[in-house]
Amino acid sequence: MRRLLTALMILLVVLLAGLTALVLLINPNDFRQYMVQTVEQRSGYKLTLDGALRWHVWPQLSILSGRMSLTAPGGSEPLVSADNMRLDVALLPLLSHRLQVEQVMLKKAVIQLTPQSEERRPENAPVAPGETRARVSEHRGWSFDIGRLQVVDSVLVFQHADDEQFTVRNIQLELEKTQHRQARIALSGRVNRDQRDLNLSLDAVLDACSGDSDFNATITRLDYQLQGADLPAQGIRGQGTLQARWEEEPRRLSISSLKLAANDSSLRGGMSVVLGEKTRWRLDLASDNLNLDSLIARIPRVEGEGEGDDSRQASPAVLPRPVIAGGEDVPAYSLLHRSLGEAALNVASLRWRGLTFSNVSAHFINRDGLLSIEQLDGHYGKGMISLPGEIDARGARSRVVFQPQVKEIDIAPILRAFDYPLALSGNLSMRGRFSGSRIDAEAFRHSWQGSASVEMTNSKLEGMNFQQLVQRAVTRNSGNAQAVSNDDNATVMQRFSASAILNNGQLQLQQMAGQSSVLALTGEGALDLVKEQCDARFAVQVTGGWEEKGELVEKLKQTPIPLRIYGSWNQLNYHLDVDRVLRDRLEDEGKRRLKAWAERNKDSSKARDVQQLLEERDRR
């Protein structure tokens, strides 16, 4: 045992002595010029190393350098710069004058993917036929190889053309070469922009075998979390996998086999983007479940804006995006400018504002800021809704136009979803055209315009029974007509139709006509969508629900009775002019009897006086 320990100690001393001798005999600065020339000859990039190179022995034999930078040919700014660089080298290859770099580690690096750091050919530079970069001479005394790259606590700055820059911070990157031009990547970082934080981490396999600048990437794990302004309080988080391909010509990024989860939603499909003077994009996505309520924050309405605010459920607080003093106003939908694209989306189940739609299909085409909504339709309950239209963002002020087509949609949950307190239910069918400047519920309340033809079946207005109002008024003013007992405090119409005109929050309802088994009405009115008030005038005929038959009842069935409904949607008022109708009815009855008496007594002077009086009354 003692001999074994002695042999091991001798071996350790020999190794330490050999390593020390190697470090002392080989000057790492001898590699400086070789590394600079090798990098430039193989890639054309210029490597700059500041300060002296030095050995670092424990726990890994390494070469340490000070500040370094890597600049593309013709680039005005470095592509990569770092405060420190460490090259982990293999010990045994040094004995044969071979520098084998097992790992390069950059700490506090700045990676700039900007137009200033891109490779640029000098103007009027000659191009030789079949020109290729020079290769390193095989007769050099040293060879060069890198197996692993590590980037710690670094920053990535990205900018495309003249677009605004964005920065990825806290980058942690590990890249390990597995085969020739293939590598495994582990990456994490954080993006902070406009009071939003995006934390991202992924594992991927990179394959660059297809060409010098083309590569394929398979992302096997993608985890992200997005929090901040204009987002739900819980943020957006999820996982995903995808395959990506970058082609230098024509600068196209393609994504396929995308599977992405976001909170309780999911997406699958693919996309492609071609970068150029005009960005060209194409999306083809599908989803089994897309819950927009958990992905898009709803901005709560201002207290006191409508009469019913106190009774509504309070929305969770949402941090708004910042207002930058002195900054330029960004036009709505500015992302549509300078781009051409097409998108298709199919969703089996979509939830928005508490409403669940099924079999939703959408198809969009963008042409330099003119977004045509060729198809946007889905089913809600037993009904269907279609919203074709366009968004024109080419001018200083955007314009949105929709031609909605609605068939048998239950109106009650729609009104609740958009915070309208009007207690109205029924199946709505509509066809019209509306326009505004933004796709937003509050903008629709205040500044949209348009018109539509509206039809409703089995509608029910809670809180007011038109039939009951008329019958009770008649009963109070005349004991000759009694109504069937009815405690239902609602107006029910089997059919209702109207023409609607919307103008900056004022909704005019014209040519209103409704009918049920006991009621018929016509009229017109106005709804104030901002103040949530109404003023409507009806002519109501109560055709049923009378307890007994008689001359008065038959007359009332054929007589339209004026009814005005006005006030706040939460507390509607009414004015019913039954007295005038009854007076007119009594007057008509008296005139009829006088005419009959005058006919029976034609030869009487009094009859002639009565006839003359009736004729004068009719002329007035």
XYZ file of C-alpha atoms in Angstrom:
620
model
C 0.000 0.000 0.000
C 2.838 2.339 0.875
C 4.493 1.643 -2.491
C 1.248 2.445 -4.322
C 0.839 5.763 -2.522
C 4.480 6.572 -3.199
C 4.013 5.849 -6.945
C 0.912 8.020 -7.105
C 2.673 10.899 -5.394
C 5.603 10.616 -7.790
C 3.200 10.619 -10.758
C 1.371 13.698 -9.403
C 4.651 15.538 -8.885
C 5.742 14.665 -12.417
C 2.455 15.947 -13.852
C 2.637 19.148 -11.872
C 6.253 19.643 -12.854
C 5.444 18.967 -16.513
C 2.508 21.338 -16.454
C 4.597 24.012 -14.753
C 7.387 23.551 -17.238
C 4.962 23.735 -20.117
C 3.434 26.945 -18.796
C 6.877 28.412 -18.273
C 8.237 27.320 -21.612
C 5.262 28.286 -23.803
C 4.323 31.945 -23.956
C 0.556 32.336 -24.679
C 1.269 35.631 -26.470
C 2.918 33.533 -29.198
C -0.649 32.529 -30.182
C -1.968 36.095 -30.481
C -0.996 36.806 -34.072
C -1.804 33.264 -35.111
C -5.370 33.507 -33.698
C -5.919 36.925 -35.304
C -4.736 35.724 -38.716
C -6.639 32.435 -38.507
C -9.942 34.123 -37.656
C -9.526 36.653 -40.472
C -8.516 34.051 -43.052
C -11.343 31.672 -42.217
C -14.155 34.189 -41.780
C -12.893 37.594 -42.892
C -13.661 39.004 -39.429
C -11.046 41.045 -37.592
C -10.170 39.879 -34.081
C -8.674 42.455 -31.725
C -7.090 41.441 -28.388
C -6.122 44.162 -25.915
C -3.534 43.526 -23.242
C -1.227 40.586 -22.666
C -2.379 36.972 -22.755
C -1.695 34.922 -19.638
C -2.055 31.355 -18.410
C -4.644 30.210 -15.883
C -3.953 26.688 -14.578
C -6.687 25.723 -12.110
C -9.221 24.093 -12.463
C -8.763 24.136 -16.229
C -5.733 25.085 -18.271
C -6.825 28.344 -19.893
C -5.561 31.420 -21.669
C -6.943 34.690 -20.304
C -7.165 37.930 -22.243
C -8.316 41.448 -21.544
C -10.826 43.273 -23.692
C -11.519 41.733 -27.106
C -13.619 42.642 -30.156
C -14.675 40.944 -33.370
C -15.551 43.161 -36.349
C -17.113 42.161 -39.680
C -15.404 43.239 -42.940
C -16.481 46.805 -43.642
C -18.379 47.071 -40.358
C -18.132 50.391 -38.522
C -18.841 48.831 -35.106
C -17.746 45.497 -33.592
C -20.094 42.573 -33.928
C -18.899 41.228 -30.557
C -16.969 42.946 -27.811
C -16.243 41.714 -24.286
C -14.364 42.812 -21.194
C -12.882 39.350 -20.636
C -12.251 36.269 -22.730
C -11.119 32.864 -21.525
C -9.850 30.106 -23.821
C -9.903 26.640 -22.234
C -7.239 24.596 -24.063
C -6.311 20.922 -24.086
C -2.983 20.098 -22.460
C -1.716 17.167 -24.551
C -2.133 18.809 -27.998
C 0.241 21.558 -26.811
C 3.028 18.996 -26.769
C 2.632 18.607 -30.532
C 2.295 22.337 -31.201
C -1.464 22.076 -31.647
C -3.722 24.653 -30.028
C -7.003 22.896 -29.327
C -9.480 25.326 -27.774
C -12.113 23.270 -25.982
C -14.163 26.258 -24.844
C -14.326 30.020 -25.378
C -15.947 31.994 -22.585
C -16.942 35.651 -22.965
C -18.001 37.629 -19.926
C -19.961 40.902 -20.061
C -20.030 40.779 -23.849
C -21.983 43.124 -26.124
C -23.325 41.470 -29.293
C -24.542 43.977 -31.883
C -26.756 42.782 -34.739
C -27.246 46.204 -36.291
C -26.709 47.742 -39.733
C -23.456 49.307 -38.418
C -22.006 45.897 -37.490
C -23.012 44.110 -40.716
C -20.466 42.975 -43.273
C -20.065 45.488 -46.104
C -18.044 45.240 -49.251
C -16.043 48.381 -50.075
C -17.445 50.426 -52.916
C -16.036 49.558 -56.373
C -14.200 46.568 -54.917
C -13.359 44.000 -57.648
C -15.018 40.597 -57.406
C -12.998 37.700 -58.788
C -14.872 34.837 -60.495
C -15.590 32.080 -57.980
C -13.980 34.105 -55.235
C -13.629 32.244 -51.939
C -12.031 33.069 -48.670
C -8.457 31.884 -48.236
C -8.028 28.793 -46.164
C -5.400 28.261 -43.541
C -2.284 26.596 -44.893
C -2.084 22.972 -43.934
C 1.682 23.371 -43.471
C 1.424 25.710 -40.503
C 2.974 24.475 -37.281
C -0.244 24.977 -35.355
C -3.855 23.991 -36.026
C -6.906 25.587 -34.440
C -10.176 24.020 -33.192
C -13.049 25.179 -30.942
C -15.544 22.800 -29.339
C -17.625 24.970 -26.971
C -18.708 28.605 -26.520
C -19.991 30.153 -23.326
C -21.349 33.703 -22.990
C -22.095 35.012 -19.473
C -23.865 38.174 -18.247
C -23.961 39.687 -21.727
C -26.134 41.948 -23.872
C -27.576 41.564 -27.379
C -28.541 44.676 -29.365
C -30.738 43.995 -32.424
C -31.853 46.429 -35.121
C -33.255 45.771 -38.594
C -32.669 48.537 -41.166
C -33.945 51.836 -39.720
C -36.287 50.217 -37.203
C -35.986 50.927 -33.510
C -33.387 48.973 -31.537
C -34.261 46.516 -28.822
C -31.951 44.975 -26.271
C -31.747 41.498 -24.719
C -30.005 41.564 -21.338
C -28.646 38.994 -18.890
C -27.769 36.610 -21.716
C -26.490 33.216 -20.628
C -25.411 31.139 -23.616
C -23.803 27.723 -23.914
C -23.004 26.372 -27.383
C -21.432 22.928 -27.711
C -20.345 21.483 -31.039
C -21.534 17.899 -31.485
C -20.539 17.218 -35.103
C -19.135 19.166 -38.000
C -21.199 22.399 -38.212
C -23.725 21.076 -35.712
C -24.160 22.235 -32.141
C -26.382 22.181 -29.065
C -27.457 25.532 -27.619
C -28.806 26.561 -24.207
C -29.847 30.226 -24.073
C -31.589 32.493 -21.589
C -32.111 36.254 -21.454
C -34.407 39.118 -20.521
C -35.962 41.875 -22.639
C -37.281 45.050 -20.983
C -39.233 47.415 -23.237
C -42.067 49.897 -22.621
C -42.481 48.707 -19.016
C -42.738 45.095 -20.119
C -40.416 42.270 -19.055
C -39.870 39.143 -21.142
C -37.848 36.310 -19.599
C -36.861 33.645 -22.101
C -34.921 30.390 -21.991
C -34.512 27.640 -24.579
C -32.643 24.535 -25.611
C -31.942 23.989 -29.303
C -29.988 21.958 -31.817
C -28.289 24.038 -34.540
C -27.357 22.605 -37.940
C -25.309 24.781 -40.310
C -24.440 22.067 -42.840
C -26.616 23.506 -45.611
C -24.366 26.476 -46.387
C -22.024 29.173 -45.125
C -24.824 31.436 -43.913
C -27.889 29.165 -43.891
C -28.803 27.103 -40.864
C -31.549 25.004 -39.347
C -32.529 25.063 -35.685
C -34.740 22.685 -33.728
C -35.905 24.240 -30.463
C -36.697 21.351 -28.147
C -37.620 23.522 -25.141
C -38.870 27.095 -25.009
C -39.977 28.677 -21.725
C -41.081 32.306 -21.479
C -42.832 34.745 -19.159
C -44.135 38.193 -20.165
C -45.302 40.730 -17.573
C -45.887 44.469 -17.367
C -47.948 47.260 -18.891
C -51.208 46.537 -20.763
C -51.019 42.855 -19.811
C -53.108 40.695 -17.451
C -52.092 40.899 -13.808
C -50.782 37.318 -13.883
C -48.824 37.994 -17.086
C -48.421 35.552 -19.955
C -46.303 32.446 -19.628
C -45.934 29.179 -21.453
C -43.789 26.647 -23.258
C -43.215 25.672 -26.839
C -41.255 23.767 -29.448
C -40.540 24.612 -33.095
C -38.242 24.178 -36.067
C -36.624 27.213 -37.679
C -34.622 27.766 -40.844
C -32.638 30.859 -41.849
C -31.721 31.420 -45.515
C -29.282 34.244 -46.202
C -30.664 34.559 -49.708
C -33.355 35.860 -49.704
C -32.912 36.629 -45.956
C -35.842 34.455 -44.992
C -36.729 33.027 -41.585
C -39.105 30.062 -41.706
C -40.754 28.478 -38.677
C -42.539 25.140 -38.887
C -43.928 22.520 -36.491
C -44.734 25.294 -34.038
C -46.424 24.225 -30.810
C -46.876 27.065 -28.339
C -48.770 27.301 -25.057
C -49.717 30.674 -23.547
C -51.484 30.521 -20.169
C -54.441 28.221 -20.932
C -54.275 28.772 -24.725
C -52.397 26.889 -27.425
C -51.206 27.551 -30.980
C -49.732 25.368 -33.680
C -48.677 25.901 -37.268
C -45.931 27.834 -39.009
C -44.807 31.180 -40.382
C -42.206 32.796 -42.614
C -40.674 36.277 -42.751
C -38.545 37.684 -45.575
C -36.502 40.706 -44.463
C -35.912 43.424 -46.989
C -36.937 46.935 -47.904
C -40.483 45.651 -47.418
C -40.946 42.863 -44.933
C -42.934 39.957 -46.331
C -44.618 37.642 -43.858
C -46.992 34.725 -43.897
C -48.761 33.055 -40.975
C -50.702 29.816 -40.942
C -51.877 29.041 -37.413
C -54.485 26.893 -35.709
C -55.651 26.451 -32.135
C -57.851 24.068 -30.200
C -58.413 26.664 -27.469
C -57.611 30.379 -27.568
C -58.588 32.344 -24.457
C -58.076 36.032 -25.215
C -59.420 36.990 -21.779
C -56.278 35.534 -20.186
C -53.965 37.085 -22.815
C -55.380 40.615 -23.284
C -55.967 42.945 -20.362
C -59.278 44.803 -20.305
C -58.952 48.469 -19.362
C -61.643 49.284 -16.756
C -64.182 51.948 -17.651
C -63.936 55.345 -15.987
C -66.149 55.617 -12.907
C -69.288 57.621 -13.551
C -69.052 57.320 -17.325
C -72.309 55.388 -17.460
C -75.252 55.304 -15.105
C -74.705 51.691 -14.157
C -71.029 51.758 -13.218
C -71.625 51.187 -9.496
C -73.417 47.919 -10.081
C -70.783 46.361 -12.322
C -68.073 44.027 -11.271
C -64.793 45.872 -10.870
C -62.051 44.893 -13.296
C -58.580 44.081 -11.944
C -56.122 46.945 -12.060
C -54.081 47.073 -15.254
C -50.793 48.956 -15.456
C -51.019 51.257 -18.490
C -48.167 51.757 -20.911
C -46.047 54.844 -20.241
C -46.564 58.192 -21.934
C -43.184 59.497 -23.091
C -42.886 63.257 -22.738
C -41.894 64.905 -25.993
C -42.211 61.648 -27.899
C -43.950 61.391 -31.227
C -47.415 59.868 -31.346
C -47.184 56.452 -32.962
C -50.067 55.971 -35.426
C -52.401 53.102 -34.686
C -51.523 49.895 -36.516
C -48.137 51.320 -37.571
C -46.740 47.769 -37.694
C -48.665 47.285 -40.926
C -46.568 49.886 -42.752
C -43.808 48.822 -45.144
C -44.860 45.193 -45.108
C -46.685 42.692 -47.253
C -48.231 39.644 -45.714
C -50.969 37.102 -45.387
C -52.313 35.297 -42.331
C -54.755 32.449 -41.809
C -56.113 31.382 -38.412
C -58.484 28.572 -37.463
C -59.644 28.231 -33.856
C -61.865 25.454 -32.552
C -62.841 27.399 -29.411
C -62.191 31.106 -28.810
C -63.081 33.006 -25.631
C -63.290 36.814 -25.657
C -64.958 39.113 -23.113
C -66.578 36.102 -21.502
C -68.067 34.937 -24.820
C -67.150 31.529 -26.235
C -67.099 31.247 -30.038
C -66.591 28.005 -31.957
C -65.169 27.166 -35.397
C -63.590 30.595 -35.847
C -61.870 31.171 -39.209
C -59.873 34.244 -40.220
C -57.946 35.271 -43.322
C -56.024 38.579 -43.538
C -54.012 40.151 -46.369
C -51.805 43.209 -45.763
C -50.571 45.442 -48.590
C -48.341 48.267 -47.333
C -50.681 49.242 -44.495
C -54.001 48.263 -46.067
C -55.131 45.176 -44.169
C -58.027 43.384 -45.857
C -60.039 41.134 -43.569
C -61.196 38.672 -46.197
C -62.765 36.348 -43.640
C -63.519 36.605 -39.939
C -66.417 34.433 -38.875
C -67.466 32.009 -36.190
C -70.405 30.488 -34.367
C -71.873 31.582 -31.050
C -74.448 29.220 -29.589
C -76.880 28.404 -32.376
C -76.043 31.603 -34.252
C -73.309 32.805 -36.591
C -71.370 36.041 -36.956
C -69.195 37.279 -39.825
C -67.057 40.453 -39.766
C -65.354 41.095 -43.120
C -63.724 44.502 -43.485
C -60.440 46.367 -43.744
C -57.985 48.465 -41.744
C -56.388 51.327 -43.662
C -53.260 52.524 -41.829
C -51.621 54.251 -44.787
C -52.567 57.792 -43.773
C -51.893 59.912 -40.708
C -55.200 58.695 -39.247
C -56.149 55.052 -39.460
C -59.587 53.969 -40.662
C -61.394 50.741 -39.807
C -64.419 49.480 -41.750
C -66.523 46.389 -41.021
C -69.566 44.915 -42.775
C -71.049 42.745 -40.019
C -73.436 39.936 -40.847
C -75.118 38.405 -37.812
C -77.622 35.565 -37.776
C -79.601 34.435 -34.710
C -77.080 35.571 -32.058
C -78.334 35.806 -28.454
C -78.042 39.524 -27.664
C -78.118 39.332 -23.833
C -74.560 38.004 -23.256
C -73.242 40.377 -25.945
C -74.632 43.378 -24.046
C -73.171 42.099 -20.766
C -69.794 41.486 -22.409
C -69.575 45.127 -23.498
C -70.835 46.465 -20.143
C -74.250 47.637 -21.345
C -76.837 47.440 -18.515
C -79.801 47.213 -20.899
C -81.825 44.128 -19.834
C -82.632 42.912 -23.348
C -82.549 39.339 -24.621
C -83.468 37.622 -27.868
C -81.954 36.338 -31.084
C -80.407 39.120 -33.182
C -79.897 39.135 -36.942
C -78.179 42.111 -38.556
C -76.533 43.280 -41.738
C -74.755 46.631 -41.945
C -71.617 48.709 -42.345
C -69.706 50.541 -39.589
C -66.472 52.531 -39.549
C -64.164 54.146 -37.014
C -60.530 54.864 -36.222
C -59.725 52.048 -33.775
C -60.939 48.553 -32.947
C -61.900 49.225 -29.371
C -65.131 48.998 -27.351
C -64.776 52.530 -25.976
C -63.974 53.931 -29.417
C -67.123 52.233 -30.734
C -69.181 53.934 -28.018
C -67.831 57.397 -28.793
C -66.678 57.804 -32.378
C -67.908 55.104 -34.770
C -70.454 55.671 -37.542
C -72.582 53.353 -39.652
C -75.978 51.878 -40.370
C -77.639 48.475 -40.271
C -80.906 46.647 -40.679
C -81.850 44.804 -37.490
C -84.215 41.921 -36.853
C -84.919 40.138 -33.589
C -86.933 37.063 -32.711
C -88.255 36.094 -29.274
C -87.003 39.354 -27.785
C -87.669 40.256 -24.161
C -87.212 43.655 -22.513
C -87.043 43.228 -18.730
C -88.416 45.835 -16.337
C -91.342 47.110 -18.411
C -94.442 45.355 -19.805
C -95.994 47.497 -22.563
C -99.187 45.392 -22.653
C -99.592 45.681 -18.903
C -99.012 49.455 -18.928
C -101.747 50.031 -21.516
C -104.277 47.659 -19.971
C -103.871 49.033 -16.453
C -104.261 52.600 -17.718
C -107.426 51.655 -19.612
C -108.834 49.849 -16.590
C -108.219 52.875 -14.357
C -109.948 55.230 -16.785
C -112.783 52.964 -17.865
C -114.439 50.151 -15.996
C -115.777 48.630 -19.214
C -112.493 46.876 -20.169
C -110.746 44.388 -17.890
C -107.357 42.727 -18.590
C -106.256 39.159 -17.895
C -104.049 39.006 -14.799
C -100.383 39.197 -15.840
C -97.503 39.568 -13.378
C -94.686 39.251 -15.935
C -92.711 42.519 -15.795
C -91.320 42.224 -19.334
C -92.270 43.034 -22.909
C -92.066 39.964 -25.130
C -92.008 40.245 -28.933
C -91.983 37.291 -31.298
C -90.715 39.521 -34.137
C -89.071 42.934 -34.143
C -87.311 44.918 -36.889
C -85.718 48.356 -37.213
C -83.220 50.437 -39.183
C -80.254 51.584 -37.059
C -77.989 54.585 -37.691
C -74.912 55.102 -35.480
C -73.180 58.486 -35.296
C -70.546 59.215 -32.610
C -72.324 57.475 -29.757
C -75.880 58.319 -30.865
C -77.850 55.318 -32.140
C -81.018 56.226 -34.030
C -83.667 53.492 -34.398
C -86.088 54.139 -37.227
C -89.016 52.205 -38.706
C -89.340 50.080 -35.601
C -92.017 47.405 -35.867
C -92.813 44.577 -33.504
C -95.462 41.949 -33.023
C -96.458 39.274 -30.544
C -99.603 37.284 -29.785
C -100.996 40.129 -27.644
C -99.142 43.192 -28.902
C -98.230 45.152 -32.027
C -96.160 48.327 -32.124
C -94.404 50.808 -34.389
C -92.142 53.725 -33.555
C -88.734 55.350 -33.581
C -86.188 56.386 -30.963
C -82.621 57.189 -29.979
C -80.045 55.560 -27.683
C -77.109 57.457 -26.184
C -74.343 54.818 -25.919
C -72.083 57.062 -23.839
C -74.578 58.365 -21.271
C -76.606 55.119 -21.493
C -79.923 56.870 -21.923
C -82.793 56.417 -24.340
C -85.802 58.293 -25.723
C -88.224 56.237 -27.821
C -91.795 56.839 -28.958
C -94.124 53.950 -29.807
C -97.629 53.444 -31.073
C -98.846 50.370 -29.175
C -101.832 48.198 -30.048
C -102.849 45.664 -27.408
C -104.501 42.975 -29.510
C -104.906 40.330 -26.806
C -104.941 39.673 -23.097
C -108.403 41.213 -22.472
C -110.673 39.452 -20.009
C -113.955 40.137 -21.856
C -115.126 41.173 -25.287
C -116.983 44.327 -26.033
C -117.192 47.336 -28.250
C -114.538 49.217 -26.239
C -112.133 46.278 -26.278
C -112.551 45.844 -30.028
C -111.921 49.540 -30.482
C -108.764 49.400 -28.309
C -107.433 46.448 -30.276
C -107.454 48.599 -33.386
C -106.288 51.853 -31.770
C -102.517 52.681 -31.518
C -101.821 54.198 -28.103
C -98.875 56.650 -27.833
C -96.158 55.438 -25.434
C -92.897 57.230 -24.682
C -89.971 55.416 -23.004
C -87.147 57.640 -21.790
C -84.402 58.013 -19.196
C -81.484 55.925 -17.959
C -81.245 52.311 -19.066
C -81.125 51.270 -15.413
C -84.294 53.184 -14.511
C -86.572 53.674 -17.492
C -89.518 56.073 -17.283
C -92.650 56.086 -19.410
C -95.490 58.375 -20.432
C -98.728 56.791 -21.679
C -101.468 58.983 -23.207
C -104.531 56.748 -22.677
C -106.874 59.522 -21.571
C -106.762 61.185 -24.962
C -107.449 57.895 -26.694
C -110.466 57.249 -24.453
C -111.750 60.791 -24.971
C -111.431 60.372 -28.714
C -113.235 57.066 -28.443
C -116.119 58.625 -26.440
C -116.261 61.518 -28.861
C -116.439 59.137 -31.819
C -119.162 57.148 -30.068
C -121.193 60.326 -29.383
C -120.827 61.471 -32.978
C -121.969 58.076 -34.218
C -125.097 58.132 -32.091
C -125.951 61.737 -33.052
C -125.584 60.848 -36.731
C -127.888 57.886 -36.225
C -130.503 60.074 -34.492
C -130.239 62.704 -37.220
C -130.794 60.034 -39.874
C -133.883 58.820 -38.115
C -135.261 62.398 -37.778
C -134.381 63.928 -41.132
C -137.473 66.157 -41.256
C -136.834 67.738 -37.861
C -135.195 71.163 -37.699
C -133.190 69.980 -34.727
C -131.847 67.089 -36.781
C -130.675 69.514 -39.455
C -128.945 71.616 -36.767
C -127.225 68.507 -35.394
C -126.105 67.458 -38.860
C -124.670 70.896 -39.546
C -122.860 70.861 -36.194
C -121.319 67.453 -36.934
C -120.147 68.589 -40.367
C -118.481 71.648 -38.879
C -116.836 69.419 -36.267
C -115.486 67.128 -38.957
C -114.073 70.064 -40.911
C -112.163 71.242 -37.832
